[in-house]
Coordinates of C-alpha atoms and ligand atoms in Angstrom, one line a residue:
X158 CA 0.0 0.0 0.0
X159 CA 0.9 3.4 -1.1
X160 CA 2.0 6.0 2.4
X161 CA -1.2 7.9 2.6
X162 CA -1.3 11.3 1.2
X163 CA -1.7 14.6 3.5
X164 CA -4.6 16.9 3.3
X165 CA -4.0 20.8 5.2
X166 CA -7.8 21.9 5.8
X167 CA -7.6 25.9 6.7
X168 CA -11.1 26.8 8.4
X169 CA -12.3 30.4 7.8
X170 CA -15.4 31.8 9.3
X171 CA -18.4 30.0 11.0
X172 CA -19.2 27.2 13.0
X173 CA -21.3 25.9 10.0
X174 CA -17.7 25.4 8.3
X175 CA -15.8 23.6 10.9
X176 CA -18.4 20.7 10.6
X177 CA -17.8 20.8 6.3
X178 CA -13.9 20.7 6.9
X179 CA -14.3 17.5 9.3
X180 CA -17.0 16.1 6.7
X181 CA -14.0 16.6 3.7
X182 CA -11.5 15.3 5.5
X183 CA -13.8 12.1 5.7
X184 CA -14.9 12.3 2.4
X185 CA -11.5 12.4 1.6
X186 CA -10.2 9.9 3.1
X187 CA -11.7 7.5 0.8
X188 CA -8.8 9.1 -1.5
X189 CA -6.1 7.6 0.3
X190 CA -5.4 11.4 2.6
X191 CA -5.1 11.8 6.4
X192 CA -5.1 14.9 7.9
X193 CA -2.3 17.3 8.5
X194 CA -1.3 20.4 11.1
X195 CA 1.0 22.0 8.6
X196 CA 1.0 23.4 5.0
X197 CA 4.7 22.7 4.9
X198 CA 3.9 18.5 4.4
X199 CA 1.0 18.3 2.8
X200 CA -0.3 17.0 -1.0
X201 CA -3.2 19.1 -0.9
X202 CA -4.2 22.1 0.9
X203 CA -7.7 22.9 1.0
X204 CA -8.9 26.9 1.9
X205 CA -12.4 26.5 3.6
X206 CA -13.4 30.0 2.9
X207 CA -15.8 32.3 4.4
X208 CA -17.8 35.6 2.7
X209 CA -19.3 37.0 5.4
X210 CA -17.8 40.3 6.0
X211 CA -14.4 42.3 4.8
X212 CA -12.8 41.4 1.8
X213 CA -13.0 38.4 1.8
X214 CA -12.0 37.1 -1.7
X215 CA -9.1 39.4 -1.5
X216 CA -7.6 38.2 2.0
X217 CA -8.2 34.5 0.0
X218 CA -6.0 35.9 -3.2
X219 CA -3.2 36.6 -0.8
X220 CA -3.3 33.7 1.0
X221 CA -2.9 31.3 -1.8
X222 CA -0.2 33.9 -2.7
X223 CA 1.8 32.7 0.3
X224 CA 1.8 29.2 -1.2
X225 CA 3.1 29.9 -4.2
X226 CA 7.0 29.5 -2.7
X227 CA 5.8 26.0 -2.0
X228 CA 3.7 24.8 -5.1
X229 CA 7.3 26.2 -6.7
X230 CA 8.7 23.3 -4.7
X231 CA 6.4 21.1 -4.7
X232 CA 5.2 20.4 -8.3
X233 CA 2.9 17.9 -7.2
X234 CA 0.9 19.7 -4.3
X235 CA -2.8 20.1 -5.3
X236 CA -4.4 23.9 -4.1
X237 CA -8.4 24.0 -3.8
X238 CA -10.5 26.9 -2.3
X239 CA -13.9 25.2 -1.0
X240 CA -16.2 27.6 0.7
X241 CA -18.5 30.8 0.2
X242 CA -16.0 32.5 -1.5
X243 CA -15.4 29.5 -4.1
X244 CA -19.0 29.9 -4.7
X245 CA -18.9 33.5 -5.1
X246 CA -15.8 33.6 -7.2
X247 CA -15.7 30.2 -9.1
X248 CA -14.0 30.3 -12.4
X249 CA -12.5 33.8 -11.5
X250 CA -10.2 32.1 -8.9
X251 CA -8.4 29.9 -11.0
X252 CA -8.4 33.0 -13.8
X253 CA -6.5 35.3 -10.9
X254 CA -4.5 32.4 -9.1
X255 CA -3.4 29.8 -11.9
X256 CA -1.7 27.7 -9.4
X257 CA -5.5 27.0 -7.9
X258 CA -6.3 23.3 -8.5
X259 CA -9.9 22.9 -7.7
X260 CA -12.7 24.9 -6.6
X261 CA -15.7 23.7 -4.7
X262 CA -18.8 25.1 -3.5
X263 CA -20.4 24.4 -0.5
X264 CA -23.0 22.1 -1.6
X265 CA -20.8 19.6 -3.7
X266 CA -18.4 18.7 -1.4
X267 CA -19.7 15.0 -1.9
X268 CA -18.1 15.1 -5.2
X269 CA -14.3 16.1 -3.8
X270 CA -12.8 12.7 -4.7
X271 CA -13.4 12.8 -8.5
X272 CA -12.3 16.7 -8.2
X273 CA -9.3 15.1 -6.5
X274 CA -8.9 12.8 -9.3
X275 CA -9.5 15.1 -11.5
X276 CA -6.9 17.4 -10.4
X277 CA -4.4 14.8 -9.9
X278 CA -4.0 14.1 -13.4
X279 CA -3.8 17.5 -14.0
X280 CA -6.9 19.1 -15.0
X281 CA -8.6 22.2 -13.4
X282 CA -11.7 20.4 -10.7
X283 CA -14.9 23.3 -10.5
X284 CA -17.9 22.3 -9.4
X285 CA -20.1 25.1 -8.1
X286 CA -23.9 23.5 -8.6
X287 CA -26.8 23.4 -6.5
X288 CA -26.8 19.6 -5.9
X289 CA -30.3 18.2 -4.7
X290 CA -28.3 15.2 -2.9
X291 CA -27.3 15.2 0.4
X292 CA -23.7 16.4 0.6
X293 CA -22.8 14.0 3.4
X294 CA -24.8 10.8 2.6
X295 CA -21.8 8.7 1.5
X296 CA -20.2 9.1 4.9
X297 CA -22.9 7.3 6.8
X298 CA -20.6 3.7 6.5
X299 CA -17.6 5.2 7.3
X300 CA -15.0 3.5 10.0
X301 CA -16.0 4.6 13.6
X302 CA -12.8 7.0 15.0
X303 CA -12.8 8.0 18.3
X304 CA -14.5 12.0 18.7
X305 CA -14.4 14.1 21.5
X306 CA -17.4 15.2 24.2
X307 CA -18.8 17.9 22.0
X308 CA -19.5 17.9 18.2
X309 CA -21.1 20.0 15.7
X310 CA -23.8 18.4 13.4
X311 CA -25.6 20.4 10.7
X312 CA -29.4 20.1 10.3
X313 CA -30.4 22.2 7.5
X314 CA -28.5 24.9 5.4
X315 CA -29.1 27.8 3.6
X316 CA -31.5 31.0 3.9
X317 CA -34.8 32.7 2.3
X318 CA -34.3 35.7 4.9
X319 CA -32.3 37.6 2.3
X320 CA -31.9 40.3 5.3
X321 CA -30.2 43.9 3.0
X322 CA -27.0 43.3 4.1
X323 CA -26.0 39.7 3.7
X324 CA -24.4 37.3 1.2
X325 CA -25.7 33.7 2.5
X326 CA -28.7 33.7 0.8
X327 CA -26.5 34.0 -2.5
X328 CA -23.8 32.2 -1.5
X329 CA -25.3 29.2 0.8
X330 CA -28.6 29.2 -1.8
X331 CA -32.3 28.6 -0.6
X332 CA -33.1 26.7 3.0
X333 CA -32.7 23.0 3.0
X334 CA -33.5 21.0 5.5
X335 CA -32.2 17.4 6.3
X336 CA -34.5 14.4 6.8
X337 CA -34.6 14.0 10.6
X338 CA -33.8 10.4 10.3
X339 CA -30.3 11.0 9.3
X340 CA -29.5 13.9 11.5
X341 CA -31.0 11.2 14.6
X342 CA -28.8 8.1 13.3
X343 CA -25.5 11.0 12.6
X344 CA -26.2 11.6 16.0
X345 CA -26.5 8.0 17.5
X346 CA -23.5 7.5 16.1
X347 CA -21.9 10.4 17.6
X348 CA -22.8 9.4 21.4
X349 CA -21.3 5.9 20.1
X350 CA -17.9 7.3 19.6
X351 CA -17.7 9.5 22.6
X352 CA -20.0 12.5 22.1
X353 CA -22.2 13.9 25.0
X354 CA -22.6 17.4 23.4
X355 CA -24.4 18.1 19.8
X356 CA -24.8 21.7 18.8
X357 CA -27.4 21.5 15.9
X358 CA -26.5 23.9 13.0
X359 CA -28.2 25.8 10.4
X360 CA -27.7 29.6 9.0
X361 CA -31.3 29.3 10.5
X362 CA -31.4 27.1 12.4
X363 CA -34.7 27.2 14.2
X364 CA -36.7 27.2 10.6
X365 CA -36.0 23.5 10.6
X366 CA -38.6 21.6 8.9
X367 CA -37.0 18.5 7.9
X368 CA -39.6 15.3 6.8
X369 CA -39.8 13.0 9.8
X370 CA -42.7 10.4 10.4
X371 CA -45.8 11.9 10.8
X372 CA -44.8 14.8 8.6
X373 CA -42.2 17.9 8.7
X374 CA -40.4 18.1 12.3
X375 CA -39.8 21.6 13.7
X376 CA -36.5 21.9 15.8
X377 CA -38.0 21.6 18.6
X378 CA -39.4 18.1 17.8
X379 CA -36.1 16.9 16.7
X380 CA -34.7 18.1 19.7
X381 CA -37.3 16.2 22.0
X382 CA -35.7 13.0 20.0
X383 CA -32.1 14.1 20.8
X384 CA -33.2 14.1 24.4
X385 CA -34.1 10.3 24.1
X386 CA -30.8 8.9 22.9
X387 CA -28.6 7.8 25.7
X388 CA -25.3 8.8 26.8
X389 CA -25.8 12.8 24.6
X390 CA -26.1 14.8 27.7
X391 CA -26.5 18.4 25.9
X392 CA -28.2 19.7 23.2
X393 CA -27.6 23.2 21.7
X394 CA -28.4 24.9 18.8
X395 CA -27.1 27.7 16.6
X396 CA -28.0 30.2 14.7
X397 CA -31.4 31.5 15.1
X398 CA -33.7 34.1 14.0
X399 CA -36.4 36.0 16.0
X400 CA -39.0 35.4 14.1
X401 CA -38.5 31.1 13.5
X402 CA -39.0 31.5 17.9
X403 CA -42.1 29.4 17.6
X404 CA -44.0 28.2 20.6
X405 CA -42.7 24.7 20.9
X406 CA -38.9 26.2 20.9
X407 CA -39.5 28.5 24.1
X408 CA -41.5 26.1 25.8
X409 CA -38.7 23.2 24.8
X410 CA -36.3 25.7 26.9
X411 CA -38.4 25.7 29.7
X412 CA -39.3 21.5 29.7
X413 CA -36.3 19.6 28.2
X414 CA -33.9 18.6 30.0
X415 CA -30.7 18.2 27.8
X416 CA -31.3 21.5 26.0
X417 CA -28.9 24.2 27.6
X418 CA -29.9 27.1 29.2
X419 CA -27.9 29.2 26.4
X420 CA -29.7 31.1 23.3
X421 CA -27.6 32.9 20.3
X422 CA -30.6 35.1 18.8
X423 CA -29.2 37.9 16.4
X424 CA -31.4 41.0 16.4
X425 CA -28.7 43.3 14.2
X426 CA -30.2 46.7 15.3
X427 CA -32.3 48.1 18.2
X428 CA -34.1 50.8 15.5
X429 CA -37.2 50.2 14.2
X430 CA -35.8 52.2 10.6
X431 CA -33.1 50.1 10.3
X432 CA -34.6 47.1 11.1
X433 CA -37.0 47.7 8.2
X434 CA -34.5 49.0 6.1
X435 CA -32.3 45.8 6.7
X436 CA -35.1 43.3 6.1
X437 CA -35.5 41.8 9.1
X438 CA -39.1 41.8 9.6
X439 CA -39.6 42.1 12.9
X440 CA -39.9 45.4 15.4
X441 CA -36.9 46.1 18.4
X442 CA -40.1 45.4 20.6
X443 CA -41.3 42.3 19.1
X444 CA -37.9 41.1 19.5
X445 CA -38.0 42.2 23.8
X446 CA -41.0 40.7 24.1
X447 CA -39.7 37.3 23.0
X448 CA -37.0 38.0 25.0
X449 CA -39.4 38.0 27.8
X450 CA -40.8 35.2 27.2
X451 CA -38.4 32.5 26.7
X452 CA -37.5 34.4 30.1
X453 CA -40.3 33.5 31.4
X454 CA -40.0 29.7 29.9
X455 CA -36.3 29.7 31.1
X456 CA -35.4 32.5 33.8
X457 CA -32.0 31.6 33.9
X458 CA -31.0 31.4 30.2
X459 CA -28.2 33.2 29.1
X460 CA -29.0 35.7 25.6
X461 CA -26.5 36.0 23.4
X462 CA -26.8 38.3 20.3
X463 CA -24.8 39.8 17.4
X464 CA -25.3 43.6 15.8
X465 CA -24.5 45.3 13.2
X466 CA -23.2 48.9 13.3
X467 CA -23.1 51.9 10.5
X468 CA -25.7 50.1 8.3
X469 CA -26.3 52.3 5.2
X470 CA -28.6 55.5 7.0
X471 CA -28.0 54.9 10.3
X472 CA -28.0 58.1 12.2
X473 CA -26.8 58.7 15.7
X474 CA -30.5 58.3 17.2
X475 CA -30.7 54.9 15.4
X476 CA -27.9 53.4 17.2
X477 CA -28.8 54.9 20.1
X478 CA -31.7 52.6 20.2
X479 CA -29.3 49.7 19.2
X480 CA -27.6 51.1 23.1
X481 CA -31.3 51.2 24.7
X482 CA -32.3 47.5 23.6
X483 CA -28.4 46.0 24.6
X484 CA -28.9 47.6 27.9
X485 CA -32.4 46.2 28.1
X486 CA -31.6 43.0 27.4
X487 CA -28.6 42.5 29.1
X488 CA -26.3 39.8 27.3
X489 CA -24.1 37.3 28.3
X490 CA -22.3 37.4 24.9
X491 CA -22.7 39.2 21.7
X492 CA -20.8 40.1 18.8
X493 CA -20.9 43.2 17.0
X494 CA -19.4 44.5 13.7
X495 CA -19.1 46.7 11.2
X496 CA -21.3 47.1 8.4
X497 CA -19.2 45.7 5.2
X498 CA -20.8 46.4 1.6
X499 CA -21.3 42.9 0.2
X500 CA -21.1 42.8 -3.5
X501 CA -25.1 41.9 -5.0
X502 CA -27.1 42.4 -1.7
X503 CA -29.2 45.2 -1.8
X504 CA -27.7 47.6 1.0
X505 CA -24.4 48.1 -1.1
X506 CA -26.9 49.8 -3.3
X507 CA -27.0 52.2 -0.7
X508 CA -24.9 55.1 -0.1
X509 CA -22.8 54.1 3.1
X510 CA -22.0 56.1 6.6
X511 CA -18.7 57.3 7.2
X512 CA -16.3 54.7 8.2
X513 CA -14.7 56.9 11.4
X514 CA -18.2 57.0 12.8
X515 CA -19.3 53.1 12.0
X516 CA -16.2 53.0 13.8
X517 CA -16.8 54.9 17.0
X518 CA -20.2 53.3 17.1
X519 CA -18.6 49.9 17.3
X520 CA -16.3 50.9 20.2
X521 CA -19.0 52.1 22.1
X522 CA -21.1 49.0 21.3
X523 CA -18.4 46.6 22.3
X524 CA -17.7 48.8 25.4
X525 CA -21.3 48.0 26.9
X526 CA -21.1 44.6 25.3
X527 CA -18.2 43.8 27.5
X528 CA -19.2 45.3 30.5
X529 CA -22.5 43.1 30.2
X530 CA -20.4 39.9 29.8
X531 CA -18.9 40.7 32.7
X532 CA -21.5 41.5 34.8
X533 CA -23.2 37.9 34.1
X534 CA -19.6 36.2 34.8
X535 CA -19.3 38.0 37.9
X536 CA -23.1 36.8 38.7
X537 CA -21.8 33.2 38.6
X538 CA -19.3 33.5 41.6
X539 CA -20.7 31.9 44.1
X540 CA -22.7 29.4 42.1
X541 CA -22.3 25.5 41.3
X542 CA -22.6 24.6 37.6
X543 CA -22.3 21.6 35.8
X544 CA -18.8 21.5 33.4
X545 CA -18.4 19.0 30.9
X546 CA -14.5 18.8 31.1
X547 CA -13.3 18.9 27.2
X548 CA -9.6 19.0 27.3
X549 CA -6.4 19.6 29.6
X550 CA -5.5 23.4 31.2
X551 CA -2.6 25.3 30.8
X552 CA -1.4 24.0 34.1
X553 CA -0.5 21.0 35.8
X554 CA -3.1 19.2 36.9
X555 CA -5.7 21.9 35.6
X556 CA -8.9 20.6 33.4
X557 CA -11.1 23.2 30.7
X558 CA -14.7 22.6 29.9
X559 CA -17.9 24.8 29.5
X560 CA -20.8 25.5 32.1
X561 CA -24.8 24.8 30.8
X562 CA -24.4 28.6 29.9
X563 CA -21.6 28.3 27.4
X564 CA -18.9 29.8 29.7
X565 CA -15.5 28.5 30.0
X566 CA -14.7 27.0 33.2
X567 CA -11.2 25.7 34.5
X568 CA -10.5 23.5 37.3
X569 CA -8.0 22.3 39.5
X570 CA -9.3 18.1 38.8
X571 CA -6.3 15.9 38.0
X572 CA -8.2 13.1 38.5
X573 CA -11.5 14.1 36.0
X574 CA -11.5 12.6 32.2
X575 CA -12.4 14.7 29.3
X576 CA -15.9 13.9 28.4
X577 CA -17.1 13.6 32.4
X578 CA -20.0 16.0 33.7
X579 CA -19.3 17.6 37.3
X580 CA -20.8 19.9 39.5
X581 CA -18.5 22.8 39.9
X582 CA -18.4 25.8 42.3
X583 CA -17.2 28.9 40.6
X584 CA -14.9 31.1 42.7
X585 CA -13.6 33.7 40.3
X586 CA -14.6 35.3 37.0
X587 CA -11.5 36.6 34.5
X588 CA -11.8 38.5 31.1
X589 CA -12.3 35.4 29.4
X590 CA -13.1 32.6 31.3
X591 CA -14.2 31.2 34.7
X592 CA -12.3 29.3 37.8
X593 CA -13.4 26.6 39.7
X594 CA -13.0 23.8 42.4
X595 CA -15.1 20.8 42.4
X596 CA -18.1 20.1 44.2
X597 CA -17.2 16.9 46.2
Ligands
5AD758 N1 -21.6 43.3 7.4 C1 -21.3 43.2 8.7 N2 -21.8 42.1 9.4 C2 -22.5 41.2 8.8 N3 -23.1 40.0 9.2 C3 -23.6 39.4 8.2 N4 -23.4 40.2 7.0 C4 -22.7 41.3 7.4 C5 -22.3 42.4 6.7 N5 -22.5 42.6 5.4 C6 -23.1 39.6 10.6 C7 -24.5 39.6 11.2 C8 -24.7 38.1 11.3 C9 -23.3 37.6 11.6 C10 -23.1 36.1 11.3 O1 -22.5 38.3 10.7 O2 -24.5 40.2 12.5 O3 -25.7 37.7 12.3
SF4_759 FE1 -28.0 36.2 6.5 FE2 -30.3 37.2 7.5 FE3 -30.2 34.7 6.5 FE4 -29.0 35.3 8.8 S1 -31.2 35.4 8.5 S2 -28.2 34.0 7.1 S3 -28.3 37.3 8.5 S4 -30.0 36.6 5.4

């Protein structure tokens, strides 16, 4: 047998990506690669790219830049750019950066080993279509490997939000859901090698409306399976809009068990003008009311939000309503940024704000952002909360895992395994994480 080839995977941008990169590595290692830490030794390096915000494309065109030293060396080293920005770009890629193998879009990444091929015996790999298959199927038999206590696992894909200001819609295409079936048997098999933490994922998430029996599931319906299988201990999900908060959701957050006390619901903007102008559909007091009322479902959850500042028209009164709701809400964790014109989405149309005063907006934003965080970190000193242990500290002895609210919690515990559950007493809250001793 031929020594197996090496695959570099470089992860750009959201969570939602992190699960594709695992799922190619799988999918390609049906090709003969194994995975590699380093550039430097591998036979293909893979860009996982995101379009999100900035310049994306550009940052992407520099990068592959910096390999050009070793493709120079390294005749036979295959370069691909998989990701939003493959789908965005395609064929211009390769046209810009000739050394660029292959270049896949996010939906065909099922069809990386003939691409692989392909490119192997020299030929330029694109594939950029809307598939109706299921990207992942194939990797249903694959060999069991060991995983650690948390995983990601995607449940559907896409958006019909088409909110002004963002690409996904474009890039990611229309909302697809996957047939509850397979995300319950991914899932089994997760627990079987070693999982006790699934974080469902979707762009949006909480439209999930995948066929089940008896019809199209909702999320909150899959998640009251997820409670059922043995040995998964925690269920979260990620990302969700305001207005796919149905009934069953909140009352889910209130009744099951295994689903963490830990929302991310993006509102964007605390104006009512923007809102509109940004296509989101719902009021700043439509979105506090829900607020209220998962609240009231689950008093202790933590909210956690992102915004965006110096949207085309936004005037100083405008974010001073995005201030108003922040303070009303009170958040555990958000993240803010700056609005960034997206080629083809409507609000690039627009003319845009002044860049020094998107940018003092965002300072102030993040100022109260932070000082929230901190507040609800301090509010855990004191309290005992349960930490699934995930991996080793930076000192001796010392083990790292996350509370039911998402925070990071270290531990003096020499004696705990990664993957174990345990009640823990925080003692101190730092910038970025808590401290703890054991609850014996
Ligand atoms: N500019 C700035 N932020 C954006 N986001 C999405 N598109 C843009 C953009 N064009 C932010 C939104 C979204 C998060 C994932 O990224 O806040 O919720
Ligand atoms: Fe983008 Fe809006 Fe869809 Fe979220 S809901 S992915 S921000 S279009």
């Amino acid at each position: 047998m031929s020594a197996p080839k090496k695959l570099y995977i470089k992860t750009y941008g959201c969570q939602m990506n992190v699960y594709d990169s695992e799922r190619m590595a799988e999918t390609l290692g049906a090709s003969g690669y194994v995975t590699t830490d380093t550039p430097d030794d591998a036979d293909m390096i893979l860009l996982n790219t995101c379009h999100i915000r900035e310049k994306a494309a550009e940052k992407i065109y520099s990068e592959l830049g910096r390999f050009k030293p070793l493709k120079a060396e390294k005749p036979d080293l295959k370069i691909g750019v998989a990701g939003c920005v493959a789908q965005a770009e395609g064929e211009e890629i390769m046209r810009r950066q000739p050394m660029v193998d292959l270049v896949v879009g996010p939906q065909s990444y099922h069809r990386l080993p003939a691409m692989e091929a392909k490119a192997r015996a020299g030929e330029k790999a694109l594939d950029t279509d809307f598939p109706e298959e299921d990207k992942f199927e194939h990797l249903k038999a694959r060999p069991k490997a060991q995983r650690g206590p948390t995983a990601f696992l995607t449940v559907q894909e896409g958006c019909d939000k088409f909110c002004a200001f963002c690409v996904v819609p474009y890039t990611r295409g229309a909302e697809v859901s996957r047939p509850a079936d397979r995300i319950l048997s991914e899932a089994r098999d997760l627990v079987e090698r070693g999982v006790r933490e699934i974080t469902l994922l979707g762009q949006n998430v909480n439209a999930y409306h995948g066929a089940g029996e008896g019809g199209d599931w909702s999320l909150a319906r899959l998640i009251w399976a997820l409670n059922e299988i043995d040995g998964l201990e925690r269920i979260r999900f990620t990302t969700s809009h305001p207005n796919d908060m149905s009934d069953d959701l909140i009352a889910a957050h209130g009744e099951c068990e295994k689903l963490m006390p830990y929302l991310h619901l993006p509102v964007q903007s605390g104006s009512d003008r923007i809102l509109k102008a940004m296509n989101r559909k719902h009021t700043a007091e439509g979105y506090l009311r829900l607020i209220e009322r998962i609240r009231a479902a689950r008093p202790d959850i933590l909210i956690s939000g992102d915004f965006i500042v110096g949207f085309p028209g936004e005037t100083d009164a405008d974010f001073a309503d995005t201030m108003a709701l922040v303070e009303e809400v009170r958040y555990g964790q958000a993240f803010s940024f700056k609005y960034s014109t997206r080629p083809g989405t409507p609000a690039a149309e627009k003319p845009q704000i002044d860049d020094d005063v998107a940018s003092f907006r965002l300072q102030e934003l993040q100022a109260l952002i932070v000082r929230q965080q901190r507040e609800v970190q301090e509010s855990m000193v004191g309290r005992t909360v349960n930490v699934l242990f995930e991996k080793t500290g930076r000192l001796d002895g010392q083990m790292v895992g996350k509370s039911e609210y998402l925070h990071a919690v270290h531990v003096q515990a020499p004696d705990v395994a990664r993957g174990d559950i345990r009640p823990v007493r925080i003692t101190r809250s730092e910038p970025n994480s808590l401290a703890g001793e054991l609850v014996t």
